[in-house]
CSV table of C-alpha atoms and ligand atoms in Angstrom, one decimal:
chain,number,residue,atom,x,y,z
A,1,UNK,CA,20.2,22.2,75.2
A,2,UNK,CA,17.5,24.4,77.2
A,3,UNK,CA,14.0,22.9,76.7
A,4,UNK,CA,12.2,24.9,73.8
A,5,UNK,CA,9.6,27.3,75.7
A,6,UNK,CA,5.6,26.7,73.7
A,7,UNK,CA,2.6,28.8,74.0
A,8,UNK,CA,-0.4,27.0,73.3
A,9,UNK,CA,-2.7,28.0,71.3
A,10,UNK,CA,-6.2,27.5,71.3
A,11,UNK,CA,-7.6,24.8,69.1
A,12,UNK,CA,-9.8,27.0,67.1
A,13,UNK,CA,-7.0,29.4,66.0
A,14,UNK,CA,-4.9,26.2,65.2
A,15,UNK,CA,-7.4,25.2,62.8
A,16,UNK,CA,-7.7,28.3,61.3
A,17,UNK,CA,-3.8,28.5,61.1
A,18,UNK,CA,-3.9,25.6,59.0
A,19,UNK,CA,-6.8,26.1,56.8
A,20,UNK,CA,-5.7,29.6,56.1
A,21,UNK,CA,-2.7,28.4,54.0
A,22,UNK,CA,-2.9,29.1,50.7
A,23,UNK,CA,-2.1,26.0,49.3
A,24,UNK,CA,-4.9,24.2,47.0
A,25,UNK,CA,-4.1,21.4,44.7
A,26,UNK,CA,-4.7,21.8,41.3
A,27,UNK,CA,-7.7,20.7,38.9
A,28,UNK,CA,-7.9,18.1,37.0
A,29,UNK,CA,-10.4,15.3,35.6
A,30,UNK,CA,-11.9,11.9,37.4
A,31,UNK,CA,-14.2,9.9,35.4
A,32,UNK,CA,-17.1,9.8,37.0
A,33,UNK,CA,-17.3,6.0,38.2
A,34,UNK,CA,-14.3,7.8,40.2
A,35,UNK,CA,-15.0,10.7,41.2
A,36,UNK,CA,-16.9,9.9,44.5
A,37,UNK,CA,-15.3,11.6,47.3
A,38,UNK,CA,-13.4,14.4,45.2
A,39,UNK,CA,-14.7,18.4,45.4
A,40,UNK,CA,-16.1,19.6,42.1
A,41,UNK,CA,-13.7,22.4,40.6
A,42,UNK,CA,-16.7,23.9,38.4
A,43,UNK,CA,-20.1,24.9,39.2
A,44,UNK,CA,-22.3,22.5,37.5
A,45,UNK,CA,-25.0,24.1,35.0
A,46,UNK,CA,-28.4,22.1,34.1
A,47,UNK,CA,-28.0,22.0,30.3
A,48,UNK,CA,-31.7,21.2,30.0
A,49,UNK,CA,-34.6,21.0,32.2
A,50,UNK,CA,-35.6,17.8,34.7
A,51,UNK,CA,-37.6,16.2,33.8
A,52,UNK,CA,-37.0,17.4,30.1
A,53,UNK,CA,-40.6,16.7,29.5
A,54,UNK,CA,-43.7,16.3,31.2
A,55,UNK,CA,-44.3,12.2,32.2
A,56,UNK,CA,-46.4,9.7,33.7
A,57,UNK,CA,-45.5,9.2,37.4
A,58,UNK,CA,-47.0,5.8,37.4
A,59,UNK,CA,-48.9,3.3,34.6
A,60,UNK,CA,-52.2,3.9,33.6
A,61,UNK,CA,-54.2,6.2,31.1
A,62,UNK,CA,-53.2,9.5,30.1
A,63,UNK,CA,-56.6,11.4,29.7
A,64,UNK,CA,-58.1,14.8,28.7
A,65,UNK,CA,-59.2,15.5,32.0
A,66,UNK,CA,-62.3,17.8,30.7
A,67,UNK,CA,-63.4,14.3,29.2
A,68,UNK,CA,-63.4,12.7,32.8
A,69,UNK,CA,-65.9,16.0,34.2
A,70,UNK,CA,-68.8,14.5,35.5
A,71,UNK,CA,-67.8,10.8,36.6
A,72,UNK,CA,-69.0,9.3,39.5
A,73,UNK,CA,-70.3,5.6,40.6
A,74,UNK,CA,-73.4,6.2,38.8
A,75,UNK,CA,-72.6,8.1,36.4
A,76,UNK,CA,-69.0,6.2,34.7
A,77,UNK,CA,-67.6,7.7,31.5
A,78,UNK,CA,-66.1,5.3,29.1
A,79,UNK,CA,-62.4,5.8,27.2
A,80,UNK,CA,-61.3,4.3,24.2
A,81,UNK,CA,-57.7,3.5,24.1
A,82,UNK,CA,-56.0,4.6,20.7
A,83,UNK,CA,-52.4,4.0,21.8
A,84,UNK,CA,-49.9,2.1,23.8
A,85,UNK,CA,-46.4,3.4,24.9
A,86,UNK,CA,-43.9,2.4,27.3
A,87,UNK,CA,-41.4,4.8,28.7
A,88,UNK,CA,-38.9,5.7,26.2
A,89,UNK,CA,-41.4,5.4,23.5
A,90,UNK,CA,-43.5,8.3,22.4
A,91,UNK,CA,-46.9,8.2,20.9
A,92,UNK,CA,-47.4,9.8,17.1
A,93,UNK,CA,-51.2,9.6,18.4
A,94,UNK,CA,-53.1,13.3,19.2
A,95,UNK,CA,-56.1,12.3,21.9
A,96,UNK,CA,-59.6,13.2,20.9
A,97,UNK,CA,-63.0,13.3,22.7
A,98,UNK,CA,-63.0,10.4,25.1
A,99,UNK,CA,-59.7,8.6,23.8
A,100,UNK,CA,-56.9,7.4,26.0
A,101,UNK,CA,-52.9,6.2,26.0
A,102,UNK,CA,-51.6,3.7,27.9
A,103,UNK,CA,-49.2,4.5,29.2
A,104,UNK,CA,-46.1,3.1,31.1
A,105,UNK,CA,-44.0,5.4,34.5
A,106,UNK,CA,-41.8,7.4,33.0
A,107,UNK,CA,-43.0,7.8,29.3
A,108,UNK,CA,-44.0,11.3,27.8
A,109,UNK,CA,-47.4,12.5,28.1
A,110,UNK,CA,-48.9,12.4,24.4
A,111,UNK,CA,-50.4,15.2,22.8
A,112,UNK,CA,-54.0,16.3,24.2
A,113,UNK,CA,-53.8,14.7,27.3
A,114,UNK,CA,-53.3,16.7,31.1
A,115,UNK,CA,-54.0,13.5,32.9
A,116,UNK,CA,-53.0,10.3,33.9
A,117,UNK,CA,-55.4,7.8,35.2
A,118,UNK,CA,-53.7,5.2,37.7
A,119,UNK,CA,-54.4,1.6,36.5
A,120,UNK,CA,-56.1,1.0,39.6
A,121,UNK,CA,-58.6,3.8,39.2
A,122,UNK,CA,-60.2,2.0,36.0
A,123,UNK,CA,-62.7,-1.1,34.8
A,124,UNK,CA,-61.7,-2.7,31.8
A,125,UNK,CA,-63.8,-2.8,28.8
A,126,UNK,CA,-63.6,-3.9,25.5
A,127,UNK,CA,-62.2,-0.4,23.8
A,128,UNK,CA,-60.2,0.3,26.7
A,129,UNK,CA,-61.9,1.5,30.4
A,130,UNK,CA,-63.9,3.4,32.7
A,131,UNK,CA,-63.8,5.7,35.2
A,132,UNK,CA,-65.9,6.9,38.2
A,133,UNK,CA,-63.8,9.6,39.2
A,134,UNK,CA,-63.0,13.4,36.9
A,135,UNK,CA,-59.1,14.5,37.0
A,136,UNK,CA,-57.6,18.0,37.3
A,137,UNK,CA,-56.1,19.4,34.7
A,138,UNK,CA,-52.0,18.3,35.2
A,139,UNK,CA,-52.9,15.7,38.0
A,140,UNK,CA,-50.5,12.7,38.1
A,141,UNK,CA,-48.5,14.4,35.8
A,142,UNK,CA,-44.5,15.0,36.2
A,143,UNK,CA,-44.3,18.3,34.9
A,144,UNK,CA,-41.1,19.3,32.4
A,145,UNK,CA,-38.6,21.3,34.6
A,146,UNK,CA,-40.4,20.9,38.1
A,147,UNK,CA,-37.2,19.7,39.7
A,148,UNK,CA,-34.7,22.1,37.3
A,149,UNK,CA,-35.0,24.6,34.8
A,150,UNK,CA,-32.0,25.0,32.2
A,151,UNK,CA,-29.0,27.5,33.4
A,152,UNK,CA,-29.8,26.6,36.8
A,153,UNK,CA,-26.5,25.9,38.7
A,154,UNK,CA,-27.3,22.3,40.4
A,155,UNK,CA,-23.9,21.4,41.9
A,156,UNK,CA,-21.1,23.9,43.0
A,157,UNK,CA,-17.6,24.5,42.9
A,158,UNK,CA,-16.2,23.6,45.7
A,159,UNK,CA,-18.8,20.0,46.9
A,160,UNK,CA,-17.7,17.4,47.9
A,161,UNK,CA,-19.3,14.5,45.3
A,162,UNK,CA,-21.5,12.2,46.9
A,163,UNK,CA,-23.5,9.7,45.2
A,164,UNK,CA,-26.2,12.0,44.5
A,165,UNK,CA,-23.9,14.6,42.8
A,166,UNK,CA,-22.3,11.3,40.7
A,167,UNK,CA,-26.4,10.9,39.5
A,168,UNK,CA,-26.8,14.3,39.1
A,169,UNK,CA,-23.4,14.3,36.5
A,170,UNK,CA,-24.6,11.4,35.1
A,171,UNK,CA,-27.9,13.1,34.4
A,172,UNK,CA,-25.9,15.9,32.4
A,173,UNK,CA,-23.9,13.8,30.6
A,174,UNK,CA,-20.6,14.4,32.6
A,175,UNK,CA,-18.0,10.8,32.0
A,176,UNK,CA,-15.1,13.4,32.9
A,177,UNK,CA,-15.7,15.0,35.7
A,178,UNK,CA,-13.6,18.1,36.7
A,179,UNK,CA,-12.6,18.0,40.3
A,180,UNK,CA,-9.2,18.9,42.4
A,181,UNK,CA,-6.7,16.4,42.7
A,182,UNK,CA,-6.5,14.7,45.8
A,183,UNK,CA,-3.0,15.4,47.8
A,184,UNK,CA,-1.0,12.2,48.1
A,185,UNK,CA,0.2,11.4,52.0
A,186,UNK,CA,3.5,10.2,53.3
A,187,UNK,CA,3.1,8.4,56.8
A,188,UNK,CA,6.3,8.4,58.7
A,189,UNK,CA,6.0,7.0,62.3
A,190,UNK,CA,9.2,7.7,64.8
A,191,UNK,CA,10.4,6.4,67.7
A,192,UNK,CA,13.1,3.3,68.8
A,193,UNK,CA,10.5,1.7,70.7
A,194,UNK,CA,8.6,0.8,67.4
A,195,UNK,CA,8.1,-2.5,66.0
A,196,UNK,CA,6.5,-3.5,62.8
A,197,UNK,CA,3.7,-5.5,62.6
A,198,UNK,CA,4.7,-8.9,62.3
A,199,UNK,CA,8.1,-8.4,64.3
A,200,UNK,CA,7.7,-10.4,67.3
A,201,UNK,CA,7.5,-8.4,70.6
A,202,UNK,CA,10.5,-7.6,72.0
A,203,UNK,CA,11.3,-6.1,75.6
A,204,UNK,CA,10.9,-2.3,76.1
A,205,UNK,CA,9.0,-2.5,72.4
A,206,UNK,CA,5.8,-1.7,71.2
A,207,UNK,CA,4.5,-2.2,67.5
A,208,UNK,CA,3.6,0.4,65.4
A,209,UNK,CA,-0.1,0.9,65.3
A,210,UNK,CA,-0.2,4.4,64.8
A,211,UNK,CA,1.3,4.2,61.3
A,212,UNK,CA,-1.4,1.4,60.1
A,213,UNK,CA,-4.0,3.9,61.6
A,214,UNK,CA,-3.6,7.0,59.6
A,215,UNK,CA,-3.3,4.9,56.6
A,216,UNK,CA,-6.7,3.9,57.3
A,217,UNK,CA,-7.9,7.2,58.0
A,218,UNK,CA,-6.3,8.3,54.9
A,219,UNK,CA,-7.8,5.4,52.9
A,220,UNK,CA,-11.3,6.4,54.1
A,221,UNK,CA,-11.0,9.7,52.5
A,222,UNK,CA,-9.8,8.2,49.2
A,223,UNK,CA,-6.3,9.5,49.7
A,224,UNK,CA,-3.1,7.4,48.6
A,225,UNK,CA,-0.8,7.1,51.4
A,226,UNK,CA,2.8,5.6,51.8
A,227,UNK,CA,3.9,4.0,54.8
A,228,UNK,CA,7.5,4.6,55.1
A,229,UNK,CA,10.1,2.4,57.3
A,230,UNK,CA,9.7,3.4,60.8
A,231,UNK,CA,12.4,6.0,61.8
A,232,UNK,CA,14.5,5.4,65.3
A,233,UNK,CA,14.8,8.6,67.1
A,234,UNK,CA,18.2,9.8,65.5
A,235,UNK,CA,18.2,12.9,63.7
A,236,UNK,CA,20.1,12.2,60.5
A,237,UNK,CA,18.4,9.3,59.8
A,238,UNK,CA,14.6,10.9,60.1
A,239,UNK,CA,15.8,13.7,58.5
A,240,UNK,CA,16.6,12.1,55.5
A,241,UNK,CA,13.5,10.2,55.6
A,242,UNK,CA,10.8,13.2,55.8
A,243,UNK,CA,13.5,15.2,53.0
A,244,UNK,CA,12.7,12.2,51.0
A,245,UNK,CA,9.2,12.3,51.2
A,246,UNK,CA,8.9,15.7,51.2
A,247,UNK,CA,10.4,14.8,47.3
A,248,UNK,CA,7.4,12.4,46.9
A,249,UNK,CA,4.8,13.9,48.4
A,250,UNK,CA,2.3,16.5,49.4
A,251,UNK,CA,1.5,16.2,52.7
A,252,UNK,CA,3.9,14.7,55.4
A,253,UNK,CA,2.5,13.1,58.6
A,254,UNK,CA,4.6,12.0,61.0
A,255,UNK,CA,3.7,10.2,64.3
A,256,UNK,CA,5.8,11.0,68.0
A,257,UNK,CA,9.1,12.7,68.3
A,258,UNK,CA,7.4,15.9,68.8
A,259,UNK,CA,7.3,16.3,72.4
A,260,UNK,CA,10.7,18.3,74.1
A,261,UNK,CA,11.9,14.9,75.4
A,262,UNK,CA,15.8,14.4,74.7
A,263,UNK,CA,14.8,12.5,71.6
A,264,UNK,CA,12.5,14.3,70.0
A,265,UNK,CA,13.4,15.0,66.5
A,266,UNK,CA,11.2,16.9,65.1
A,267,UNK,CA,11.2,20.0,65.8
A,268,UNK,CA,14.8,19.9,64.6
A,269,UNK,CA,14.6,18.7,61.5
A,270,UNK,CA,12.0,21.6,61.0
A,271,UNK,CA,14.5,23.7,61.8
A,272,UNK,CA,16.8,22.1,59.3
A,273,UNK,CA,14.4,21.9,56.4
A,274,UNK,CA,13.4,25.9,56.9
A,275,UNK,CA,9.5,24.6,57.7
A,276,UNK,CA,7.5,27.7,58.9
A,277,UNK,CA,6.0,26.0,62.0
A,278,UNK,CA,2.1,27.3,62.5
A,279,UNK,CA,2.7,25.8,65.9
A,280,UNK,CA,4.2,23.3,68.3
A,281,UNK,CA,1.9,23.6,71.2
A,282,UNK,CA,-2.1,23.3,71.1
A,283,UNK,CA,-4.4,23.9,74.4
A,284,UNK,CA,-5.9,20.5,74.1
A,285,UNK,CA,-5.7,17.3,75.3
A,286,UNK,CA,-4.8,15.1,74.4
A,287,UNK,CA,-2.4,16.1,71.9
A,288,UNK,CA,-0.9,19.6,73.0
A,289,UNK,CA,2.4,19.1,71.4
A,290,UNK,CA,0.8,18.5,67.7
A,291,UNK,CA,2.6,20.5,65.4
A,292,UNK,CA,2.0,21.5,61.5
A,293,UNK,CA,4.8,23.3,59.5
A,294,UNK,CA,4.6,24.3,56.1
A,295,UNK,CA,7.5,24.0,53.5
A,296,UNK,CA,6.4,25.4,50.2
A,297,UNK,CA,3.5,23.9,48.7
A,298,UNK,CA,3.7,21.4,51.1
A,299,UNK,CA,2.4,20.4,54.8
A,300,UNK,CA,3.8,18.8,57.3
A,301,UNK,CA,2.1,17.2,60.5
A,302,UNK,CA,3.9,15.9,63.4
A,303,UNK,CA,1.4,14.1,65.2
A,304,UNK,CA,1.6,13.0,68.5
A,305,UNK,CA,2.7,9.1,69.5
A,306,UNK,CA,0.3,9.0,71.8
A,307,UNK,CA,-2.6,6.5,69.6
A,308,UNK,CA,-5.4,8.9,70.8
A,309,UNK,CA,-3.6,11.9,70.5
A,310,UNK,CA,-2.9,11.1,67.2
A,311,UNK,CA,-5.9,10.4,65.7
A,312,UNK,CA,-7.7,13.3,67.3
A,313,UNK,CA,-4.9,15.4,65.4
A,314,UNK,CA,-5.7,13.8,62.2
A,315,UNK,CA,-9.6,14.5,62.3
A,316,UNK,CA,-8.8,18.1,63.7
A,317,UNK,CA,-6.2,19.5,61.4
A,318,UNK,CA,-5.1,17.3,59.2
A,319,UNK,CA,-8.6,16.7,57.2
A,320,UNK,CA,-9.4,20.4,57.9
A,321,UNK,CA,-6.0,21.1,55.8
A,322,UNK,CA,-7.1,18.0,53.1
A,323,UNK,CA,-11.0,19.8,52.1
A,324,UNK,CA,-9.5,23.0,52.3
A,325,UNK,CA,-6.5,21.9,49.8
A,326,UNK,CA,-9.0,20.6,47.8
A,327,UNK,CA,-11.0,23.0,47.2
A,328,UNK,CA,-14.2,21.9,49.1
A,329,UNK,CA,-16.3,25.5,50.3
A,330,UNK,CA,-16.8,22.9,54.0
A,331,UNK,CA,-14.1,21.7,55.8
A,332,UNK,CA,-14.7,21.9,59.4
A,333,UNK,CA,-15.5,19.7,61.8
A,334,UNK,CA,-19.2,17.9,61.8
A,335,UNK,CA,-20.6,18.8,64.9
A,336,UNK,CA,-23.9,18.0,67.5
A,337,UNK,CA,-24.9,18.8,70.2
A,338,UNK,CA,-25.7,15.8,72.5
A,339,UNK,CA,-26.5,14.8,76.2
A,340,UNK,CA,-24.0,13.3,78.0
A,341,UNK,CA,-24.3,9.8,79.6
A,342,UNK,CA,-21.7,9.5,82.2
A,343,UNK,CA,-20.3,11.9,84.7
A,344,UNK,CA,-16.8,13.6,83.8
A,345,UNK,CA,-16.1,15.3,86.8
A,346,UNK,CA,-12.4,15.6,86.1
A,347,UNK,CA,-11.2,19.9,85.5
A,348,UNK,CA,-10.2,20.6,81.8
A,349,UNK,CA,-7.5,23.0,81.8
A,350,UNK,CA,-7.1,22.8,78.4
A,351,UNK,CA,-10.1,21.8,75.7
A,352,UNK,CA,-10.9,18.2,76.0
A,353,UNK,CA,-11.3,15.5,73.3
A,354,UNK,CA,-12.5,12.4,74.2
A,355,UNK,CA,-13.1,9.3,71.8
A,356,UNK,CA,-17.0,8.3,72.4
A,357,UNK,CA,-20.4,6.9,70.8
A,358,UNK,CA,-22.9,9.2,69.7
A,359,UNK,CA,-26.0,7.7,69.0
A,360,UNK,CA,-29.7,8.3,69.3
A,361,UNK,CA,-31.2,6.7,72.6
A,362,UNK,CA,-34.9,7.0,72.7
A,363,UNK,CA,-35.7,10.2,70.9
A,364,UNK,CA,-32.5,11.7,72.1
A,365,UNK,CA,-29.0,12.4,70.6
A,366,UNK,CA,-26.4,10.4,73.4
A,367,UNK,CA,-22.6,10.2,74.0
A,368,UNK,CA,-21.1,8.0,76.6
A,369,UNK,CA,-16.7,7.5,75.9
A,370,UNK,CA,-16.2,4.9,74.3
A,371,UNK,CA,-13.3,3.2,76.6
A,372,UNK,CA,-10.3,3.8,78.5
A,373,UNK,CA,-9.8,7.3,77.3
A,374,UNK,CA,-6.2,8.2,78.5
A,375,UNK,CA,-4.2,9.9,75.3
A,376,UNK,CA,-2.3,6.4,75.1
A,377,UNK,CA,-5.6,4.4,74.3
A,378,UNK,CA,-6.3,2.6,71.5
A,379,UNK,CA,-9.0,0.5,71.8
A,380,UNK,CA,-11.5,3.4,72.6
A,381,UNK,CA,-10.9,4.6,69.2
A,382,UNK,CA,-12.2,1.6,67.7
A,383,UNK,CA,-15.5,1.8,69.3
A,384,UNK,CA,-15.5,5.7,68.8
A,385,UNK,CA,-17.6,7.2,66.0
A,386,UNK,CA,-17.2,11.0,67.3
A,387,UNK,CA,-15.4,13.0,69.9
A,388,UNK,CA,-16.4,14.8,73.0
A,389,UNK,CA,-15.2,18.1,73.5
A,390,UNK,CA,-15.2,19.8,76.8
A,391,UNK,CA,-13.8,23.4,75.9
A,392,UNK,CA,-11.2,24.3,78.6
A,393,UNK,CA,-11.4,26.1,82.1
A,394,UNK,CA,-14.3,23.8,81.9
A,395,UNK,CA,-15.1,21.0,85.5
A,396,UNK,CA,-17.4,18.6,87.1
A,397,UNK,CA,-19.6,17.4,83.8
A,398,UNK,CA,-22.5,15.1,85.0
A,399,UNK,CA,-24.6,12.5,83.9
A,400,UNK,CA,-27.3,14.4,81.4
A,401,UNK,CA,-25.4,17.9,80.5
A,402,UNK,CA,-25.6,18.5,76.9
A,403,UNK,CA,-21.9,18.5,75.7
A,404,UNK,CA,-20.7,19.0,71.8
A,405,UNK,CA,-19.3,16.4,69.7
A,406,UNK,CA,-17.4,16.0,66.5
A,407,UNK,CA,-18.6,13.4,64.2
A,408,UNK,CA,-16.0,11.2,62.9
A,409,UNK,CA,-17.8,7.9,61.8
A,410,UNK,CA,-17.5,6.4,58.6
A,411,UNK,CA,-19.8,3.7,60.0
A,412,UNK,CA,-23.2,5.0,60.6
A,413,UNK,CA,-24.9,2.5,61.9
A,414,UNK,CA,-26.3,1.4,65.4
A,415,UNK,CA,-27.8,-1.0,67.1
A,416,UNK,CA,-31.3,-0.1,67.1
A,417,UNK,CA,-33.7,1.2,64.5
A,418,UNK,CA,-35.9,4.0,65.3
A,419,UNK,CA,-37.9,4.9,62.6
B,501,AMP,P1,6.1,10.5,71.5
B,501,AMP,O1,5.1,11.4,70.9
B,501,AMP,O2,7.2,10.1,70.6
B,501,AMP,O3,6.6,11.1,72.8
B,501,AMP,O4,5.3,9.2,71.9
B,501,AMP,C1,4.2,9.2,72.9
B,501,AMP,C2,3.8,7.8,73.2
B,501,AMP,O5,3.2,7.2,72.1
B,501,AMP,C3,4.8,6.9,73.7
B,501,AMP,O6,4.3,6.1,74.7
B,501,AMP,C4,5.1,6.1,72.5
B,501,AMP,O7,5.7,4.8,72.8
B,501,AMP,C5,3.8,6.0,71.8
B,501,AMP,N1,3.9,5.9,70.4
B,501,AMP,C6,4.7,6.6,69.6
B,501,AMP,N2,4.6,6.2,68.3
B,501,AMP,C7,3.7,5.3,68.3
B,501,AMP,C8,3.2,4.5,67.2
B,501,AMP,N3,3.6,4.7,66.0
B,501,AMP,N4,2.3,3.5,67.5
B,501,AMP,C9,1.9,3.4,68.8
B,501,AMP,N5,2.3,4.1,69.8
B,501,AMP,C10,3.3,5.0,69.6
B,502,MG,MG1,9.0,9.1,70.8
């Protein structure tokens, strides 16, 4: 058979490819002790205002603050306390001339007062205090609706929940929380050199890492994946294994057999399945024989083998394709800008992506790769938390050149504080 002739395709228009599908999951309801990490489906309305009314930011007094005019060292004025409240309690009491609440953070402000005295501000006395300062009318005071005014729209269609959206549902009342279903993921890795985990190493063989890897990186953003048996290179065989989980699921990934070598599968069984293929051949490396096909509703990605390959084809189209089937109104690539730490002086014919650590280093955002970087590494992508990307027809990057990078880590942390 003549080898297929590809035309790359810049990265950028393969991500656009992708994300301009129009295939979105459907709504549908998470409680909210579950909805972390799902898009909202419905803009969120405040159905009253925050706070609903005005409060004590700290314990103390709530005053009159026309009865504090006046107070100084010499001259203190003296309050009688007529109540006591805690938060969640409110006082029945109306202040007069002079007269004070105590009051706990958190609890309304009782009738009269436009003050609140902070307990350290006062001397004890017998009827309640002094003071030796005079308050502003509303100081120390947590006015009703400062945050949010009712029929504001607080979260939108289209976010991704975080914890602050789950408080902010909570807040409302929300234990239902509509959202867009998440898609569910079928990992298929190919390739008669494969090995399972625990099978014990054989000549010529290699274990499968790649499949345990996008389970992970579909675990991190809450999808349920299944890791089918690893498929030899023989056509029938994978065939009937990506028909099958084309039955069971909504997004396919499968890892190697996409290249033109004589066992390549893939692009057959595309073929066979009528897949529209957005394309087979990306100007990047590593990776340039990723491919994504659509059947239906459905997507398909045929991921390198390569380990690095693979996982920069995951975080560059695959979770593109995931926020955008979700709904989310952001799915692209995080991205900084950062200065690089080692020379690269090798030509980039085609965009680069290189595993690496971005972190900050002095006052100053930093990227060195993080390992070996050739597209069959693996353990650089362990101790990578974004990737370098050196845009193509590019050469002869140095030590302290400000270079972009993704931002892939779900562990933000480093070694140093700086604050
Ligand atoms: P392929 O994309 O099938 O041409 O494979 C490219 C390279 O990746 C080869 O060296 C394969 O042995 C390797 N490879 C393929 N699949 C996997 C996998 N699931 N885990 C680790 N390495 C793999
Ligand atoms: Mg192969």
């Amino acid at each position: 058979m003549p080898v297929e002739k590809r035309n790359p395709i810049p990265v950028s228009e393969a991500i656009h490819r992708v994300v301009s599908q129009d295939i979105k999951t459907e709504g549908t309801h998470m409680n909210i002790y579950e909805s972390e990490g799902y898009i909202l489906s419905e803009d969120i309305e405040a159905t009253y205002d925050i706070p609903r009314f005005n409060k004590s930011p700290y314990d103390g007094f709530a005053i009159r603050s026309e009865d504090s005019q006046g107070a100084s060292g010499d001259n203190r004025i003296a309050f009688k306390v007529i109540d006591h409240i805690g938060a969640g309690t409110v006082s029945q009491k109306t202040l007069g001339e002079n007269e004070a609440v105590r009051i706990m953070t958190g609890a309304e402000i009782p009738k009269g007062a436009d003050a609140v005295v902070m307990l350290e501000q006062t001397t004890e006395t017998d009827e309640g205090f002094t003071l030796r300062k005079s308050f502003k009318h509303l100081e120390n005071i947590a006015l009703k609706g400062e945050e949010t005014t009712t029929g504001d729209i607080v979260l939108k269609k289209g976010q991704y929940i975080n914890a602050g959206a789950v408080a902010v549902l909570a807040t409302f009342g929300y234990v239902d929380v509509p959202v867009y279903r998440k898609p569910s993921v079928a990992i298929i890795a190919t390739g008669s050199e494969l090995l399972d985990i625990d099978a014990p190493l054989e000549p010529g063989k290699i274990r499968n890492s790649n499949g345990p890897m996008i389970h992970a990186l579909c675990r991190k953003e809450g999808l349920e994946a299944t890791v089918y048996k690893i498929q030899k290179d023989d056509f029938e065989s994978s065939l009937n294994v990506v028909k099958q989980a084309l039955s069971e699921h909504d997004i396919v990934v499968t890892t190697g057999g996409v290249s033109v070598g004589d066992f390549d599968y893939l692009p057959d069984i595309y073929r066979e399945i009528d897949a529209e293929v957005l394309f087979n051949k990306v100007a990047m490396r590593p990776g340039s024989v990723t491919t994504v096909a659509v059947h239906g509703n459905q997507y398909l990605f045929g991921l390198s083998g390569n380990p690095s390959a693979c996982y920069s084809g995951f975080e560059l189209f695959l979770k593109p394709a995931l926020y955008h089937m979700m709904g989310a109104e952001k799915f692209y690539p995080a991205m900084v800008r950062a200065t690089l730490m080692e020379d690269f002086k090798k030509p980039n014919p085609f965009t680069r992506f290189i595993r690496a650590n971005v972190k900050m280093t002095g006052r100053e955002m930093t990227v060195s790769p993080s390992g070996f970087n050739k597209s069959g590494a693996v353990v650089s992508i362990a101790h990578s938390n974004g990737m370098i990307v050196l845009p193509s027809g590019t050469r002869g990057f140095e030590k302290g050149h400000q270079v972009d990078v993704i931002l892939t880590a779900s562990d933000a942390f480093q070694e140093e504080l700086y604050l």
